[in-house]
Coordinates of C-alpha atoms in Angstrom, one line a residue:
M76 CA 189.6 -17.3 -128.0
N77 CA 188.6 -14.0 -127.1
T78 CA 190.6 -12.8 -124.6
A79 CA 187.8 -11.9 -122.4
D80 CA 188.0 -15.6 -121.1
L81 CA 191.4 -15.2 -119.4
G82 CA 190.1 -12.4 -117.5
L83 CA 192.5 -10.0 -120.3
P84 CA 191.6 -6.8 -121.7
K85 CA 190.6 -6.7 -124.9
E86 CA 193.2 -4.6 -127.5
E87 CA 191.5 -1.9 -128.0
G88 CA 191.5 -0.4 -132.0
R89 CA 191.6 -3.9 -133.7
E90 CA 189.3 -6.1 -135.3
A91 CA 188.6 -9.1 -135.3
L92 CA 190.7 -11.5 -138.0
P93 CA 189.4 -14.5 -139.7
R94 CA 191.0 -17.6 -139.4
K95 CA 191.8 -19.9 -141.8
G96 CA 192.1 -23.5 -141.7
G97 CA 192.3 -23.5 -137.4
G98 CA 188.9 -25.1 -136.9
G99 CA 187.7 -21.8 -135.7
R100 CA 185.1 -20.0 -136.2
Q101 CA 185.5 -16.1 -135.5
E102 CA 183.7 -14.6 -133.1
E103 CA 181.5 -10.7 -133.4
G104 CA 183.0 -8.3 -131.0
R105 CA 180.7 -7.6 -128.1
E106 CA 180.1 -4.8 -125.6
A107 CA 181.6 -5.6 -122.2
L108 CA 178.6 -6.3 -119.6
P109 CA 178.9 -4.4 -115.9
R110 CA 179.0 -6.1 -113.0
K111 CA 178.2 -5.2 -110.0
G112 CA 180.1 -6.3 -106.8
G113 CA 180.3 -9.8 -108.2
G114 CA 184.7 -9.5 -106.9
G115 CA 185.1 -9.6 -111.1
R116 CA 186.3 -6.9 -113.4
R117 CA 184.2 -5.3 -116.3
V118 CA 185.3 -7.0 -118.9
G119 CA 183.9 -8.7 -122.4
V120 CA 181.9 -11.9 -121.6
P121 CA 181.2 -14.0 -124.8
S122 CA 178.0 -15.5 -125.2
T123 CA 177.7 -18.8 -123.0
A124 CA 175.2 -20.7 -125.3
L125 CA 176.7 -23.4 -127.2
F126 CA 178.1 -24.5 -123.1
T127 CA 175.3 -26.8 -123.4
D128 CA 174.7 -30.4 -124.9
H129 CA 173.0 -31.4 -128.3
Y130 CA 170.2 -32.9 -126.6
E131 CA 168.9 -29.7 -124.8
L132 CA 168.6 -28.1 -128.0
T133 CA 166.7 -31.2 -129.6
M134 CA 164.5 -31.2 -126.4
L135 CA 163.8 -27.7 -127.2
Q136 CA 162.4 -28.3 -130.6
A137 CA 160.5 -32.1 -129.6
A138 CA 158.8 -29.1 -126.8
L139 CA 158.0 -26.4 -129.3
S140 CA 156.5 -29.1 -131.7
G141 CA 154.4 -30.1 -128.8
G142 CA 153.2 -27.4 -126.7
T143 CA 155.1 -27.8 -123.7
A144 CA 157.8 -25.1 -124.1
D145 CA 155.9 -22.0 -122.0
R146 CA 154.6 -24.8 -119.2
R147 CA 155.8 -23.7 -116.0
S148 CA 158.6 -25.5 -114.6
V149 CA 161.2 -26.1 -111.8
F150 CA 164.2 -27.4 -112.0
E151 CA 166.8 -27.8 -109.0
V152 CA 170.7 -28.9 -108.5
F153 CA 171.3 -30.8 -106.1
T154 CA 173.5 -33.9 -105.1
R155 CA 172.5 -37.2 -104.1
R156 CA 175.5 -37.9 -102.2
L157 CA 178.6 -35.8 -101.2
P158 CA 182.3 -37.4 -102.4
D159 CA 183.1 -40.6 -100.2
G160 CA 184.5 -39.7 -97.1
R161 CA 183.5 -36.0 -97.3
R162 CA 181.9 -34.4 -94.4
Y163 CA 180.0 -31.6 -96.2
G164 CA 180.1 -29.1 -99.4
V165 CA 181.0 -25.8 -100.1
V166 CA 178.7 -23.7 -102.2
A167 CA 181.3 -21.6 -105.2
G168 CA 180.3 -21.2 -108.0
T169 CA 177.3 -18.9 -107.7
G170 CA 178.4 -15.7 -109.3
R171 CA 180.1 -17.4 -112.0
V172 CA 176.7 -19.0 -113.1
L173 CA 175.2 -15.3 -112.8
D174 CA 177.2 -14.2 -115.3
A175 CA 176.9 -17.5 -117.3
V176 CA 172.7 -16.8 -117.4
E177 CA 173.3 -13.0 -118.1
N178 CA 175.2 -14.3 -121.6
F179 CA 173.5 -16.9 -123.0
R180 CA 172.7 -15.3 -126.0
F181 CA 172.4 -17.2 -129.8
E182 CA 174.6 -15.1 -132.2
E183 CA 174.5 -15.4 -135.4
P184 CA 177.8 -17.2 -135.5
V185 CA 176.2 -20.0 -133.4
L186 CA 173.1 -20.2 -135.4
D187 CA 174.8 -20.5 -138.8
F188 CA 176.6 -23.2 -137.0
L189 CA 173.3 -25.1 -135.6
R190 CA 172.4 -24.1 -139.1
E191 CA 175.1 -25.9 -140.4
K192 CA 174.8 -28.6 -139.0
N193 CA 171.4 -29.5 -138.8
V194 CA 171.1 -30.1 -134.9
V195 CA 168.0 -28.0 -134.7
D196 CA 164.7 -26.5 -137.4
E197 CA 164.4 -23.2 -138.5
R198 CA 161.2 -22.8 -135.9
T199 CA 163.7 -23.7 -133.2
L200 CA 166.6 -21.5 -134.2
D201 CA 164.3 -18.6 -134.3
W202 CA 162.9 -19.1 -130.8
L203 CA 166.5 -19.1 -129.9
A204 CA 167.8 -16.0 -132.1
D205 CA 165.4 -14.1 -129.2
Y206 CA 166.4 -16.1 -126.5
R207 CA 166.8 -14.1 -123.0
F208 CA 166.1 -16.1 -120.0
S209 CA 163.3 -14.2 -118.0
G210 CA 162.4 -16.8 -115.3
D211 CA 163.8 -16.6 -111.6
V212 CA 166.8 -17.9 -109.7
W213 CA 167.1 -18.8 -106.3
G214 CA 169.7 -20.5 -104.5
Y215 CA 172.0 -21.2 -101.4
P216 CA 174.1 -17.5 -101.0
E217 CA 177.7 -18.8 -102.2
G218 CA 180.3 -19.7 -99.5
E219 CA 177.5 -22.0 -97.2
V220 CA 177.8 -25.6 -96.9
Y221 CA 175.3 -27.7 -98.1
F222 CA 174.8 -31.8 -97.7
P223 CA 172.8 -34.3 -99.9
G224 CA 169.6 -33.3 -101.2
S225 CA 170.3 -29.5 -100.5
P226 CA 168.3 -27.5 -103.1
I227 CA 171.9 -25.7 -103.6
M228 CA 169.8 -23.7 -106.5
R229 CA 166.7 -23.3 -107.7
V230 CA 165.8 -22.3 -111.5
E231 CA 162.0 -21.3 -112.5
G232 CA 159.9 -20.4 -115.8
G233 CA 159.0 -22.2 -118.8
F234 CA 159.9 -25.4 -119.9
A235 CA 161.8 -24.0 -123.2
E236 CA 163.6 -21.5 -121.0
C237 CA 165.2 -23.4 -118.4
V238 CA 166.3 -26.8 -119.7
L239 CA 169.0 -24.8 -122.0
L240 CA 170.9 -23.7 -118.5
E241 CA 171.3 -27.5 -117.6
T242 CA 175.2 -27.9 -118.7
V243 CA 176.4 -24.8 -118.2
I244 CA 175.1 -24.7 -114.7
L245 CA 176.3 -28.0 -113.7
S246 CA 179.5 -27.6 -115.1
I247 CA 180.3 -24.1 -113.5
L248 CA 178.6 -25.5 -109.7
N249 CA 180.1 -28.9 -110.2
H250 CA 184.3 -27.6 -111.0
D251 CA 183.8 -24.8 -108.0
S252 CA 182.3 -26.3 -105.6
A253 CA 184.7 -29.5 -105.8
I254 CA 188.0 -27.1 -105.9
A255 CA 185.9 -24.9 -103.3
A256 CA 185.4 -28.1 -100.5
A257 CA 188.7 -29.2 -101.4
A258 CA 190.5 -25.8 -100.3
S259 CA 188.1 -24.9 -97.2
R260 CA 189.3 -28.9 -95.6
M261 CA 193.0 -27.2 -96.9
A262 CA 192.1 -24.1 -94.7
S263 CA 191.1 -26.2 -91.8
A264 CA 193.9 -28.2 -91.8
A265 CA 196.1 -24.8 -92.0
G266 CA 194.8 -22.9 -89.8
D267 CA 196.2 -19.4 -89.3
R268 CA 198.7 -19.8 -91.5
P269 CA 197.9 -18.5 -95.1
L270 CA 197.8 -21.0 -98.2
I271 CA 198.8 -19.9 -102.2
E272 CA 196.6 -21.8 -105.0
M273 CA 199.7 -22.4 -107.3
G274 CA 198.0 -24.4 -109.7
A275 CA 197.2 -23.2 -113.1
R276 CA 199.9 -25.3 -115.1
R277 CA 198.0 -28.2 -113.5
T278 CA 195.0 -27.8 -115.3
H279 CA 193.0 -26.1 -118.2
E280 CA 193.9 -22.4 -118.7
L281 CA 190.4 -21.0 -118.3
A282 CA 189.4 -23.4 -115.4
A283 CA 192.5 -22.4 -113.2
V284 CA 190.9 -18.8 -113.4
A285 CA 187.9 -20.4 -111.9
A286 CA 190.1 -22.3 -109.6
S287 CA 191.7 -19.6 -108.0
R288 CA 188.4 -17.8 -107.5
A289 CA 186.8 -20.6 -105.9
A290 CA 189.9 -21.6 -103.6
Y291 CA 189.6 -18.1 -102.6
V292 CA 186.5 -18.5 -101.6
G293 CA 187.3 -21.5 -99.9
G294 CA 190.1 -20.0 -97.4
F295 CA 192.5 -19.7 -99.7
T296 CA 194.6 -15.9 -99.3
S297 CA 196.0 -15.4 -102.6
T298 CA 197.0 -16.9 -105.8
S299 CA 199.9 -17.7 -108.5
D300 CA 197.4 -16.7 -111.3
L301 CA 197.6 -13.5 -112.9
A302 CA 194.6 -13.8 -114.9
A303 CA 192.3 -14.7 -111.6
G304 CA 194.2 -11.6 -110.1
F305 CA 192.8 -8.9 -112.7
R306 CA 189.3 -10.4 -113.4
Y307 CA 188.6 -11.5 -109.8
D308 CA 191.4 -8.9 -107.0
I309 CA 192.8 -11.9 -105.5
P310 CA 196.1 -10.6 -104.6
T311 CA 198.9 -12.4 -106.2
V312 CA 202.3 -13.8 -105.1
G313 CA 205.3 -15.3 -106.5
T314 CA 209.1 -14.7 -106.9
S315 CA 211.5 -17.4 -108.5
A316 CA 211.5 -20.4 -109.8
H317 CA 214.9 -23.4 -110.1
A318 CA 215.2 -22.3 -113.5
F319 CA 216.3 -18.7 -112.4
T320 CA 218.6 -20.6 -110.0
L321 CA 219.5 -22.7 -112.6
V322 CA 220.5 -19.9 -115.5
H323 CA 222.9 -18.8 -113.5
D324 CA 226.6 -19.1 -112.6
S325 CA 226.2 -19.8 -109.3
E326 CA 223.6 -20.2 -106.7
R327 CA 224.9 -16.6 -104.9
D328 CA 224.5 -14.6 -108.2
A329 CA 220.8 -15.8 -108.3
F330 CA 219.9 -15.2 -105.2
R331 CA 222.2 -11.7 -105.6
A332 CA 220.1 -10.4 -108.5
Q333 CA 216.6 -11.8 -107.1
V334 CA 217.7 -9.8 -103.6
D335 CA 218.7 -6.8 -105.7
S336 CA 215.4 -6.6 -108.4
L337 CA 212.7 -7.5 -105.2
G338 CA 214.1 -6.2 -102.1
A339 CA 215.6 -8.2 -99.3
G340 CA 211.8 -9.1 -98.5
T341 CA 211.7 -11.4 -101.5
T342 CA 211.1 -15.6 -100.9
L343 CA 214.3 -17.0 -102.2
L344 CA 214.1 -20.8 -103.2
V345 CA 216.4 -23.1 -101.1
D346 CA 216.2 -26.4 -102.4
T347 CA 218.2 -26.5 -105.8
Y348 CA 221.2 -27.7 -104.7
D349 CA 222.4 -28.3 -101.1
V350 CA 219.5 -26.3 -98.4
A351 CA 221.9 -25.4 -95.7
E352 CA 224.2 -23.9 -97.9
A353 CA 221.4 -21.9 -99.5
V354 CA 220.2 -20.9 -96.3
R355 CA 223.2 -19.3 -95.3
T356 CA 224.3 -17.7 -98.6
A357 CA 220.4 -16.2 -98.9
V358 CA 220.8 -14.6 -95.0
E359 CA 224.7 -13.2 -96.2
I360 CA 222.7 -11.8 -99.6
A361 CA 219.2 -10.3 -97.9
G362 CA 220.8 -10.1 -94.5
P363 CA 218.1 -10.9 -91.3
Q364 CA 215.7 -8.8 -93.1
L365 CA 215.1 -11.6 -95.6
G366 CA 211.5 -12.3 -96.3
S367 CA 210.6 -16.0 -96.7
V368 CA 212.7 -18.9 -97.9
R369 CA 211.0 -21.6 -99.6
I370 CA 211.2 -25.5 -99.5
D371 CA 209.6 -27.2 -102.7
S372 CA 211.1 -30.7 -102.2
G373 CA 212.3 -33.1 -99.6
D374 CA 211.2 -34.5 -96.2
L375 CA 209.6 -31.2 -95.2
L376 CA 208.6 -31.8 -92.0
L377 CA 212.5 -32.3 -91.3
V378 CA 213.9 -29.5 -93.4
A379 CA 211.6 -26.8 -92.0
H380 CA 212.4 -27.9 -88.3
R381 CA 216.5 -27.7 -89.3
V382 CA 216.0 -24.9 -91.5
R383 CA 214.3 -23.0 -89.1
Q384 CA 217.0 -23.8 -86.4
Q385 CA 219.6 -22.3 -88.9
L386 CA 218.0 -18.9 -89.7
D387 CA 217.5 -18.2 -86.2
E388 CA 221.1 -19.0 -85.7
L389 CA 222.2 -16.7 -88.3
G390 CA 220.0 -14.0 -86.9
A391 CA 216.9 -14.4 -89.1
T392 CA 214.5 -15.3 -87.4
D393 CA 211.7 -13.0 -88.9
T394 CA 212.3 -14.9 -91.9
K395 CA 209.6 -17.1 -92.9
I396 CA 209.6 -20.9 -94.7
T397 CA 207.1 -21.3 -97.2
V398 CA 206.7 -25.1 -98.1
T399 CA 205.1 -26.4 -101.4
S400 CA 206.0 -30.1 -103.0
D401 CA 202.2 -31.5 -104.2
L402 CA 200.5 -30.9 -101.1
D403 CA 197.2 -31.8 -100.2
E404 CA 195.2 -31.5 -96.6
Y405 CA 197.0 -34.1 -95.0
A406 CA 200.8 -33.2 -95.4
I407 CA 199.2 -29.8 -94.4
A408 CA 197.7 -31.4 -91.4
S409 CA 200.8 -33.3 -90.7
L410 CA 202.8 -30.1 -91.0
A411 CA 200.8 -28.9 -88.5
A412 CA 203.6 -29.2 -85.5
A413 CA 206.3 -27.7 -87.8
P414 CA 208.1 -24.3 -88.4
V415 CA 206.0 -23.6 -91.3
D416 CA 204.6 -20.3 -91.8
A417 CA 203.0 -21.1 -95.3
Y418 CA 201.7 -23.1 -97.7
G419 CA 201.6 -23.2 -101.9
V420 CA 199.4 -25.8 -103.1
G421 CA 198.5 -26.7 -106.8
T422 CA 197.8 -30.5 -108.3
Q423 CA 195.5 -31.5 -105.8
L424 CA 193.7 -28.2 -104.8
V425 CA 192.5 -27.6 -108.6
T426 CA 191.7 -31.4 -109.3
G427 CA 189.7 -31.6 -106.1
S428 CA 192.2 -33.2 -104.1
G429 CA 190.9 -36.3 -105.5
H430 CA 187.5 -35.1 -106.6
P431 CA 187.1 -33.5 -108.9
T432 CA 183.2 -33.0 -109.2
A433 CA 180.9 -32.5 -106.8
S434 CA 178.4 -34.4 -108.8
M435 CA 175.9 -32.3 -108.6
V436 CA 172.5 -33.0 -111.1
Y437 CA 170.0 -31.0 -112.2
K438 CA 166.5 -32.6 -112.3
L439 CA 163.0 -31.1 -113.2
V440 CA 161.0 -31.4 -109.6
A441 CA 157.5 -29.5 -110.5
R442 CA 155.5 -28.5 -113.7
A443 CA 152.5 -26.8 -114.2
E444 CA 149.2 -29.4 -114.1
S445 CA 148.3 -27.3 -117.8
A446 CA 149.5 -24.7 -120.2
D447 CA 147.7 -21.8 -118.0
P448 CA 150.6 -19.7 -116.3
K449 CA 148.3 -19.7 -113.0
A450 CA 147.9 -23.3 -113.0
P451 CA 149.5 -24.5 -109.8
L452 CA 152.7 -26.7 -109.8
V453 CA 152.4 -30.6 -109.6
P454 CA 155.5 -32.7 -108.0
V455 CA 157.2 -35.0 -110.5
A456 CA 160.4 -37.1 -109.9
K457 CA 162.4 -40.3 -111.7
K458 CA 161.6 -43.3 -110.4
S459 CA 164.1 -45.9 -111.1
S460 CA 167.6 -48.4 -109.4
G461 CA 170.5 -47.3 -109.3
G462 CA 170.2 -44.7 -106.6
K463 CA 169.5 -42.5 -109.0
T464 CA 165.5 -41.1 -107.8
S465 CA 165.2 -37.7 -106.5
V466 CA 162.1 -36.1 -104.6
G467 CA 159.5 -34.4 -106.3
G468 CA 157.9 -30.7 -105.8
R469 CA 159.8 -27.4 -105.4
K470 CA 161.4 -26.6 -101.9
W471 CA 162.6 -24.4 -99.4
A472 CA 165.5 -25.6 -97.3
A473 CA 166.4 -24.6 -93.9
R474 CA 169.5 -25.4 -91.3
R475 CA 168.2 -26.8 -87.9
L476 CA 170.1 -25.9 -85.0
D477 CA 170.9 -27.6 -81.0
E478 CA 170.6 -25.3 -78.7
D479 CA 174.4 -23.9 -78.7
G480 CA 173.3 -22.7 -81.8
V481 CA 175.2 -25.6 -83.7
A482 CA 173.7 -27.1 -86.8
E483 CA 172.0 -30.6 -86.3
A484 CA 170.4 -31.2 -89.4
E485 CA 169.2 -29.9 -93.1
V486 CA 165.6 -29.5 -93.5
V487 CA 164.2 -29.6 -97.0
G488 CA 160.8 -30.0 -97.4
T489 CA 157.9 -28.6 -99.8
G490 CA 154.5 -26.2 -98.7
Q491 CA 154.6 -24.0 -96.1
V492 CA 158.0 -23.4 -94.0
P493 CA 157.4 -24.1 -90.0
D494 CA 157.5 -21.0 -88.3
A495 CA 160.7 -22.6 -86.3
L496 CA 162.5 -22.5 -89.2
A497 CA 161.1 -19.3 -90.8
D498 CA 164.6 -17.8 -89.8
R499 CA 166.8 -20.2 -90.6
Q500 CA 166.3 -20.5 -94.3
L501 CA 169.4 -20.5 -97.1
L502 CA 168.1 -20.3 -100.7
V503 CA 168.0 -16.6 -101.2
E504 CA 166.8 -14.8 -104.5
L505 CA 169.3 -14.6 -106.9
I506 CA 167.3 -13.5 -110.6
K507 CA 163.9 -11.9 -110.5
G508 CA 162.4 -11.9 -113.8
G509 CA 165.2 -12.5 -115.7
E510 CA 166.9 -9.6 -114.0
V511 CA 170.1 -10.4 -111.9
T512 CA 168.7 -9.5 -108.2
A513 CA 170.6 -6.0 -106.4
T514 CA 172.5 -8.3 -104.2
A515 CA 173.3 -11.3 -105.8
R516 CA 176.3 -10.6 -106.2
E517 CA 178.9 -9.9 -103.5
P518 CA 182.8 -9.4 -103.5
L519 CA 185.2 -12.5 -102.4
D520 CA 185.6 -11.2 -99.2
V521 CA 182.0 -11.5 -98.3
L522 CA 181.3 -15.0 -100.0
R523 CA 185.1 -16.1 -97.8
E524 CA 184.0 -15.1 -94.8
R525 CA 180.2 -16.6 -95.4
H526 CA 181.9 -20.2 -95.4
R527 CA 184.1 -19.3 -92.5
A528 CA 181.1 -18.8 -90.3
A529 CA 179.5 -21.7 -91.9
R530 CA 181.8 -24.0 -91.3
A531 CA 182.6 -22.7 -87.7
G532 CA 178.3 -23.0 -87.3
L533 CA 178.6 -26.6 -88.3
P534 CA 180.2 -29.6 -85.3
L535 CA 183.7 -30.2 -84.5
S536 CA 183.8 -33.0 -86.2
A537 CA 183.0 -31.6 -89.8
T538 CA 186.9 -30.3 -89.7
Q539 CA 188.3 -34.0 -89.5
L540 CA 190.3 -35.4 -92.2
S541 CA 189.4 -39.1 -91.0
R542 CA 186.6 -40.5 -93.9
G543 CA 183.0 -40.4 -92.5
E544 CA 179.0 -39.3 -93.3
P545 CA 177.6 -36.2 -93.4
V546 CA 177.8 -34.4 -90.4
I547 CA 174.9 -33.5 -90.2
P548 CA 171.8 -35.5 -91.9
T549 CA 169.1 -34.1 -94.0
E550 CA 165.5 -34.5 -93.4
Y551 CA 162.7 -34.4 -95.6
T552 CA 159.4 -32.5 -94.7
H553 CA 156.0 -32.2 -97.0
G554 CA 153.4 -30.3 -96.8
G555 CA 151.2 -27.5 -98.3
S556 CA 150.2 -26.6 -101.8
G557 CA 154.4 -26.3 -103.2
S558 CA 153.1 -23.5 -105.8

């Protein structure tokens, strides 16, 4: 595995070693590609070309043979519905999509694999060898909210170059948007109390890094995952687990070792044995300057109140209380009246709190009338039963506000944008002529703030945790040529 996958630096001065019998293919080294302003560190990034479904390449071969490969096409990413009971979605992963498109390259080992497996013919392999996306991408800015039918991302170019990107774009946006939506709900429930992402051990090691990033966009303040900290400059935190207490002869010895090493401002885990005794011991050792205690089991509401009272009686009035233990947005909301200062969330966050995908799709919505690059676009759409229909045409989107400046509708249309909505358009240019635009990559703190503002601009019922319909409706309007 390329260490760049984990956000880790390559080891200098070492050649790639051949692998024997491990079912793995040796990859040639690649130079690190620069990133600017994307909340990411400059690291080597391997090709993303095989994050692709087999049928995308067979479609390419047939399109090359049939003469439609270069036909101007428009694909859009959208979701037909929000996860059951959710009131809004959160766009996340856009910055990672830009990296994936830049690094979508069919290098020699990849081409050799396709040739060995007879996936496509030699003509198609020759075409893939020179593949560079040369089209345009527009999308909702990362951190923005979305609703059913919102054209979250629009990919324009030749049919062949666009169709190849379907799987990698969807895999990123579906995962990251699901995590960000769960994070947003948890952040709403937590109010001003900080949230720590700590789910790396509950998901795939690479998904953990992406989940940390998406959680930060959605409102979390830090992560336990060092790879995410390295790659995206997200603040990292962590002190000790139950194993550290258990390896010592006594809890007192464990607390003494931790305080001696990390200082009185550390966080001591107090529920390995008896909570009350542990709190008493913690304050005896660290003094009233003890930074925090962590509670990881039991009736968190009851235990938090007892621990707060005990800390205050011992003079540790400034010592904070952090709670963990398989929290979700509902558990966090139930602790709103408890003397809790921070929450650590793992499993429920990295699995989308019951909805691990945003169910986005990538559909062709318009194509040129002919192979002529200047030919006008015509809308196309799938029409079938089973709730999988789509709306054709190259779309714009805008959010209409009421007289108080609160969102009242997501307006999606084709053709001319009404004057009243001209300054409320949501899509921004991300890639032009195959090049990422100067403003497309933004620091993660900008994305966090955008999401906070977008959520604040929705009706108050958006943050209710009870099941409900999307907080604003999606309205469709059609007019103009759409070309």
